Amino acid sequence: MRYGYYPGCSLHSTAAEYEYSTRQVCEKLGITLEEIPDWNCCGASSAHSTSHLAGVAIPARNLALAEEKGLDVVAPCAACYQRLVTADYEMKHDPALKAKVEQVMDRKFNGTIGVKSTLEAVVESGLEKMTKALQKPLKGLKIACYYGCYLVKPPKIAHVDDPENPMIMDNIFRALGAETVDWPYKTECCSGSLVLSNTDITLKLARDIMQIAADSGANCIATPCPLCQPNLDMRVAQVNKKYGTNFDLPIFYFTELMALAFGVPKADLKFNKHFVEPTKLLADL
Amino acid sequence: MSVVNLSEQKLVNGQFADEVLKHTGVNVRDCYQCGKCSAGCPIAFAMDIRPNRVIRMVQLGMKDEVLESRTIWVCATCSTCTARCPRGVDPARIMDGLRIMALEAGKTANAENEVAVHKLFMDSIGKYGRLYELELFLRLTLKTGFLFKNTDLALPMLTKGKLSFLPTKLKGANEVKKIIEAAARLEGEQA
């Protein structure tokens, strides 16, 4: 499969390790990522909070660019995915809005392409392909699969899987030799969109998520979202200080663990970019 | 505490409810106050008015109270409420619309931090086409002291290579700026 790849701003800065592992995983699964030329920020979450029209038109420019190439869009970032899929949905369901969007972006969008998250694209390549690529089973990992909110909500538009109990990431890791835990916070919000303005809220939600993951028996968390990952990983020390907790759960991008299972060397996966470095947990892998 | 005389409320043709409908395409009159949105809202603990009450206040035409609330700015748009609403009311979409209405009405005295973040974010993507985090953080620090509250993160973010020193400038950066300006113009004409 060939896709128009939309990395989004995070994957070019704070989440470089997600970018690298995404590309590795896709290569191993025969998914070709062709970066959309001259893509722009999706606007999350300031554009849609300040103007509905700009909130649709800013991500829509990327859809128009991908359509010129004739490629469906694939986006690893959950927030970008949600903005792109929302723009696509709204334009396909509201011709008057589409006309206004085309007017303000001075480009055409004919609605001939679709939008997927990388997680979906990976799942669609099939578990069989994944088990064939498996070199290092993820033995000993008890993963809390943390999907976050933007991939599955609102479900009418963003519907990678069930909004309450998604399983597609769990199924991948089980096929790759890990255990995944049942836990109730799979799609609970981490308040990524508030981290710059209301850090106190973020710390409370991060605490709750890590507490419930730990209580559910997980020894690490895996996520497809570059807002969730730093909100947990980077904030661990602040959470521990504020709440007197002692969390040290490694927080992975799901593609990092997949790449590891597919034999990509640990040293290449840039785990030193994590604040909670997973050295001990991954010692035997 | 304000007094609401239910008999005097224009429940069927409330002007505020119609404004919200126009901004969001969502009819708040469909809400029957089950409270599921507030029960599942992860941020409800930090809100001054819980989501179901916001919806009720829109039904009742309590525009100033709603637009001046903290709730609309601390909503993280996670859409858990929307996913669970048995009446298809889409509270998350309403919160987006209420934020925009508060900005239009200039009622943002309770939301200085949030408005500063949104403005600097939009400035950044208007200028470069993509977000330039380092500059955003520095400009935000001048407004709200952001980095001083996160001194423990600043250095590791730099040493771990999580921040680019230089912005990426798109060929189409100007297009993003034009989209933002054209959208504001068109929405202004149609308001």
Tab-separated table of C-alpha atoms in Angstrom, chain A residues 14-281:
chain	number	residue	atom	x	y	z
A	14	THR	CA	8.993	16.473	20.161
A	15	ALA	CA	8.198	13.007	18.801
A	16	ALA	CA	11.127	12.264	16.487
A	17	GLU	CA	11.267	8.726	17.908
A	18	TYR	CA	7.668	8.177	16.776
A	19	GLU	CA	8.587	9.329	13.261
A	20	TYR	CA	11.562	6.969	13.085
A	21	SER	CA	9.731	3.929	14.409
A	22	THR	CA	6.672	4.614	12.238
A	23	ARG	CA	8.817	4.601	9.134
A	24	GLN	CA	10.610	1.406	10.244
A	25	VAL	CA	7.357	-0.442	10.959
A	26	CYS	CA	5.735	0.630	7.719
A	27	GLU	CA	8.774	-0.417	5.729
A	28	LYS	CA	8.737	-3.889	7.316
A	29	LEU	CA	5.044	-4.264	6.522
A	30	GLY	CA	5.346	-3.100	2.913
A	31	ILE	CA	3.534	0.177	3.499
A	32	THR	CA	5.005	2.999	1.426
A	33	LEU	CA	4.834	6.450	2.968
A	34	GLU	CA	5.134	9.312	0.521
A	35	GLU	CA	5.319	12.532	2.518
A	36	ILE	CA	2.742	15.072	1.359
A	37	PRO	CA	4.812	17.866	-0.167
A	38	ASP	CA	4.715	21.169	1.719
A	39	TRP	CA	2.142	19.944	4.284
A	40	ASN	CA	1.064	22.461	6.918
A	41	CYS	CA	0.097	22.235	10.592
A	42	CYS	CA	-3.379	20.759	11.153
A	43	GLY	CA	-4.242	23.594	13.552
A	44	ALA	CA	-5.089	21.397	16.571
A	45	SER	CA	-6.445	22.553	18.824
A	46	SER	CA	-6.276	26.336	18.427
A	47	ALA	CA	-7.727	26.686	14.933
A	48	HIS	CA	-11.028	24.910	15.656
A	49	SER	CA	-11.273	26.680	19.021
A	50	THR	CA	-11.087	30.113	17.424
A	51	SER	CA	-12.775	29.769	13.995
A	52	HIS	CA	-14.868	26.955	12.612
A	53	LEU	CA	-14.041	27.778	9.003
A	54	ALA	CA	-10.284	28.080	9.591
A	55	GLY	CA	-10.506	24.956	11.749
A	56	VAL	CA	-11.662	23.014	8.689
A	57	ALA	CA	-9.752	24.870	5.955
A	58	ILE	CA	-6.287	24.632	7.564
A	59	PRO	CA	-6.255	20.815	7.644
A	60	ALA	CA	-8.167	20.731	4.344
A	61	ARG	CA	-5.202	22.230	2.480
A	62	ASN	CA	-3.315	19.014	3.295
A	63	LEU	CA	-6.167	16.893	1.960
A	64	ALA	CA	-6.146	18.933	-1.256
A	65	LEU	CA	-2.369	18.433	-1.607
A	66	ALA	CA	-2.727	14.655	-1.086
A	67	GLU	CA	-5.591	14.529	-3.563
A	68	GLU	CA	-3.371	16.127	-6.199
A	69	LYS	CA	-1.109	13.099	-5.755
A	70	GLY	CA	-4.079	10.733	-5.802
A	71	LEU	CA	-3.169	9.274	-2.412
A	72	ASP	CA	-5.181	8.475	0.719
A	73	VAL	CA	-3.742	10.261	3.738
A	74	VAL	CA	-2.199	8.418	6.651
A	75	ALA	CA	-1.430	10.313	9.878
A	76	PRO	CA	0.388	8.905	12.925
A	77	CYS	CA	-0.590	11.756	15.270
A	78	ALA	CA	-4.005	11.263	16.844
A	79	ALA	CA	-4.769	14.980	17.003
A	80	CYS	CA	-3.781	15.509	13.359
A	81	TYR	CA	-5.793	12.449	12.351
A	82	GLN	CA	-8.860	13.803	14.110
A	83	ARG	CA	-8.542	17.257	12.502
A	84	LEU	CA	-7.972	15.762	9.025
A	85	VAL	CA	-10.782	13.236	9.273
A	86	THR	CA	-13.121	15.907	10.677
A	87	ALA	CA	-12.316	18.276	7.807
A	88	ASP	CA	-12.893	15.427	5.336
A	89	TYR	CA	-16.193	14.459	6.995
A	90	GLU	CA	-17.526	17.996	7.243
A	91	MET	CA	-16.703	18.837	3.629
A	92	LYS	CA	-18.252	15.590	2.368
A	93	HIS	CA	-21.435	16.191	4.382
A	94	ASP	CA	-21.852	19.940	3.932
A	95	PRO	CA	-21.463	21.215	0.346
A	96	ALA	CA	-21.953	24.843	1.432
A	97	LEU	CA	-19.095	24.538	3.918
A	98	LYS	CA	-16.932	22.814	1.303
A	99	ALA	CA	-17.496	25.730	-1.085
A	100	LYS	CA	-16.410	28.205	1.612
A	101	VAL	CA	-13.347	26.108	2.464
A	102	GLU	CA	-12.350	25.980	-1.209
A	103	GLN	CA	-12.819	29.727	-1.415
A	104	VAL	CA	-10.619	30.544	1.582
A	105	MET	CA	-7.877	28.039	0.749
A	106	ASP	CA	-8.035	28.878	-2.956
A	107	ARG	CA	-7.773	25.196	-3.822
A	108	LYS	CA	-10.179	22.468	-4.911
A	109	PHE	CA	-11.032	19.378	-2.910
A	110	ASN	CA	-13.110	16.802	-4.766
A	111	GLY	CA	-13.386	14.318	-1.927
A	112	THR	CA	-11.816	11.451	-3.860
A	113	ILE	CA	-9.428	10.425	-1.065
A	114	GLY	CA	-9.805	9.255	2.522
A	115	VAL	CA	-7.939	9.622	5.818
A	116	LYS	CA	-6.532	6.911	8.067
A	117	SER	CA	-4.439	6.767	11.186
A	118	THR	CA	-1.148	4.903	10.976
A	119	LEU	CA	-2.534	2.450	13.516
A	120	GLU	CA	-5.315	1.515	11.086
A	121	ALA	CA	-2.949	1.301	8.131
A	122	VAL	CA	-0.693	-1.021	10.112
A	123	VAL	CA	-3.612	-3.193	11.244
A	124	GLU	CA	-4.931	-3.426	7.691
A	125	SER	CA	-1.647	-4.923	6.534
A	126	GLY	CA	-2.719	-8.002	8.527
A	127	LEU	CA	-1.590	-9.853	11.632
A	128	GLU	CA	-0.123	-12.584	9.446
A	129	LYS	CA	2.385	-10.177	7.928
A	130	MET	CA	3.290	-8.993	11.403
A	131	THR	CA	3.924	-12.460	12.773
A	132	LYS	CA	6.047	-13.211	9.695
A	133	ALA	CA	8.143	-10.098	10.398
A	134	LEU	CA	8.448	-11.009	14.079
A	135	GLN	CA	12.052	-11.540	15.176
A	136	LYS	CA	12.003	-10.713	18.881
A	137	PRO	CA	8.786	-11.660	20.696
A	138	LEU	CA	7.895	-9.013	23.287
A	139	LYS	CA	8.078	-11.498	26.172
A	140	GLY	CA	7.642	-10.088	29.651
A	141	LEU	CA	5.892	-6.925	28.550
A	142	LYS	CA	2.520	-6.286	30.136
A	143	ILE	CA	1.245	-3.416	28.082
A	144	ALA	CA	-1.584	-1.043	28.906
A	145	CYS	CA	-2.683	-0.029	25.421
A	146	TYR	CA	-3.551	3.611	25.757
A	147	TYR	CA	-5.419	4.747	22.632
A	148	GLY	CA	-6.301	8.217	23.924
A	149	CYS	CA	-9.390	10.051	22.778
A	150	TYR	CA	-8.751	11.527	19.345
A	151	LEU	CA	-8.517	8.263	17.397
A	152	VAL	CA	-11.896	7.001	18.560
A	153	LYS	CA	-13.984	10.068	19.404
A	154	PRO	CA	-16.330	11.446	18.320
A	155	PRO	CA	-17.112	7.984	16.931
A	156	LYS	CA	-19.332	9.266	14.122
A	157	ILE	CA	-16.210	10.836	12.596
A	158	ALA	CA	-13.079	9.435	14.238
A	159	HIS	CA	-13.661	5.728	14.428
A	160	VAL	CA	-10.436	3.788	14.385
A	161	ASP	CA	-12.086	1.311	16.747
A	162	ASP	CA	-14.642	1.202	19.547
A	163	PRO	CA	-14.680	4.444	21.586
A	164	GLU	CA	-14.835	2.656	24.947
A	165	ASN	CA	-12.908	-0.604	24.556
A	166	PRO	CA	-10.791	-0.589	21.405
A	167	MET	CA	-8.755	-3.741	20.813
A	168	ILE	CA	-6.809	-3.259	17.576
A	169	MET	CA	-3.545	-2.301	19.284
A	170	ASP	CA	-4.012	-5.027	21.911
A	171	ASN	CA	-4.376	-7.590	19.138
A	172	ILE	CA	-1.112	-6.475	17.523
A	173	PHE	CA	0.875	-6.815	20.736
A	174	ARG	CA	-0.665	-10.152	21.633
A	175	ALA	CA	0.350	-11.415	18.196
A	176	LEU	CA	3.874	-10.117	18.854
A	177	GLY	CA	4.271	-12.054	22.094
A	178	ALA	CA	3.362	-9.457	24.710
A	179	GLU	CA	0.544	-9.491	27.218
A	180	THR	CA	-1.884	-6.613	27.218
A	181	VAL	CA	-3.954	-5.712	30.246
A	182	ASP	CA	-7.668	-5.019	30.406
A	183	TRP	CA	-8.079	-1.594	31.897
A	184	PRO	CA	-10.790	1.055	31.945
A	185	TYR	CA	-8.761	4.103	30.853
A	186	LYS	CA	-7.912	3.037	27.290
A	187	THR	CA	-9.577	6.059	25.744
A	188	GLU	CA	-9.577	8.483	28.659
A	189	CYS	CA	-8.343	11.989	27.832
A	190	CYS	CA	-4.873	13.159	28.975
A	191	SER	CA	-5.774	16.822	28.293
A	192	GLY	CA	-3.019	17.251	25.737
A	193	SER	CA	-4.768	20.312	24.374
A	194	LEU	CA	-4.517	22.015	27.778
A	195	VAL	CA	-0.885	21.351	28.560
A	196	LEU	CA	0.237	24.851	27.629
A	197	SER	CA	-2.531	26.630	29.527
A	198	ASN	CA	-3.678	24.389	32.412
A	199	THR	CA	-0.820	22.169	33.494
A	200	ASP	CA	-2.490	21.331	36.823
A	201	ILE	CA	-5.334	19.586	35.010
A	202	THR	CA	-2.837	17.631	32.921
A	203	LEU	CA	-0.952	16.430	35.992
A	204	LYS	CA	-4.130	15.119	37.621
A	205	LEU	CA	-5.230	13.251	34.498
A	206	ALA	CA	-1.716	11.873	33.936
A	207	ARG	CA	-1.680	10.653	37.540
A	208	ASP	CA	-5.040	8.912	37.142
A	209	ILE	CA	-4.031	7.223	33.893
A	210	MET	CA	-0.706	5.938	35.234
A	211	GLN	CA	-2.260	4.853	38.531
A	212	ILE	CA	-4.961	2.794	36.827
A	213	ALA	CA	-2.499	1.298	34.353
A	214	ALA	CA	-0.232	0.252	37.231
A	215	ASP	CA	-3.160	-1.055	39.298
A	216	SER	CA	-4.243	-3.120	36.290
A	217	GLY	CA	-0.902	-4.922	36.263
A	218	ALA	CA	0.834	-3.128	33.392
A	219	ASN	CA	4.594	-2.663	33.371
A	220	CYS	CA	4.463	-0.151	30.526
A	221	ILE	CA	2.030	1.931	28.463
A	222	ALA	CA	1.869	2.077	24.661
A	223	THR	CA	0.137	4.850	22.759
A	224	PRO	CA	-0.320	6.044	19.189
A	225	CYS	CA	-0.602	9.696	20.261
A	226	PRO	CA	2.274	12.215	20.413
A	227	LEU	CA	0.320	14.364	22.856
A	228	CYS	CA	-0.410	11.488	25.261
A	229	GLN	CA	3.151	10.151	25.264
A	230	PRO	CA	4.888	13.343	26.481
A	231	ASN	CA	1.970	14.202	28.747
A	232	LEU	CA	2.709	11.020	30.667
A	233	ASP	CA	6.431	10.455	30.083
A	234	MET	CA	7.705	14.024	30.447
A	235	ARG	CA	5.424	14.802	33.365
A	236	VAL	CA	6.246	11.783	35.546
A	237	ALA	CA	8.571	13.723	37.852
A	238	GLN	CA	6.047	16.549	38.243
A	239	VAL	CA	3.250	14.054	38.956
A	240	ASN	CA	5.345	12.167	41.500
A	241	LYS	CA	6.291	15.414	43.225
A	242	LYS	CA	2.747	16.765	43.329
A	243	TYR	CA	0.989	13.559	44.377
A	244	GLY	CA	3.726	11.785	46.338
A	245	THR	CA	3.576	8.856	43.908
A	246	ASN	CA	6.454	6.816	42.586
A	247	PHE	CA	5.572	6.046	38.983
A	248	ASP	CA	8.277	4.855	36.628
A	249	LEU	CA	6.256	3.195	33.881
A	250	PRO	CA	7.932	3.527	30.493
A	251	ILE	CA	5.588	5.186	27.983
A	252	PHE	CA	6.124	3.915	24.432
A	253	TYR	CA	4.850	4.825	21.036
A	254	PHE	CA	3.225	1.622	19.791
A	255	THR	CA	5.491	1.670	16.762
A	256	GLU	CA	8.615	1.620	18.959
A	257	LEU	CA	7.615	-1.723	20.431
A	258	MET	CA	6.549	-3.067	17.040
A	259	ALA	CA	9.872	-2.021	15.508
A	260	LEU	CA	11.694	-3.707	18.382
A	261	ALA	CA	9.739	-6.905	17.756
A	262	PHE	CA	10.598	-6.682	14.058
A	263	GLY	CA	14.302	-6.671	14.908
A	264	VAL	CA	15.171	-2.976	14.643
A	265	PRO	CA	18.182	-2.513	16.982
A	266	LYS	CA	17.374	-0.932	20.330
A	267	ALA	CA	20.131	1.633	19.858
A	268	ASP	CA	18.465	2.903	16.680
A	269	LEU	CA	15.102	3.406	18.368
A	270	LYS	CA	16.282	6.440	20.373
A	271	PHE	CA	14.882	5.313	23.713
A	272	ASN	CA	17.202	7.879	25.309
A	273	LYS	CA	14.717	10.497	24.139
A	274	HIS	CA	12.311	9.164	26.763
A	275	PHE	CA	12.279	10.800	30.174
A	276	VAL	CA	11.616	7.399	31.764
A	277	GLU	CA	14.204	5.370	29.901
A	278	PRO	CA	13.037	1.773	29.493
A	279	THR	CA	16.501	0.254	29.858
A	280	LYS	CA	15.617	-2.194	32.633
A	281	LEU	CA	12.296	-3.289	31.172
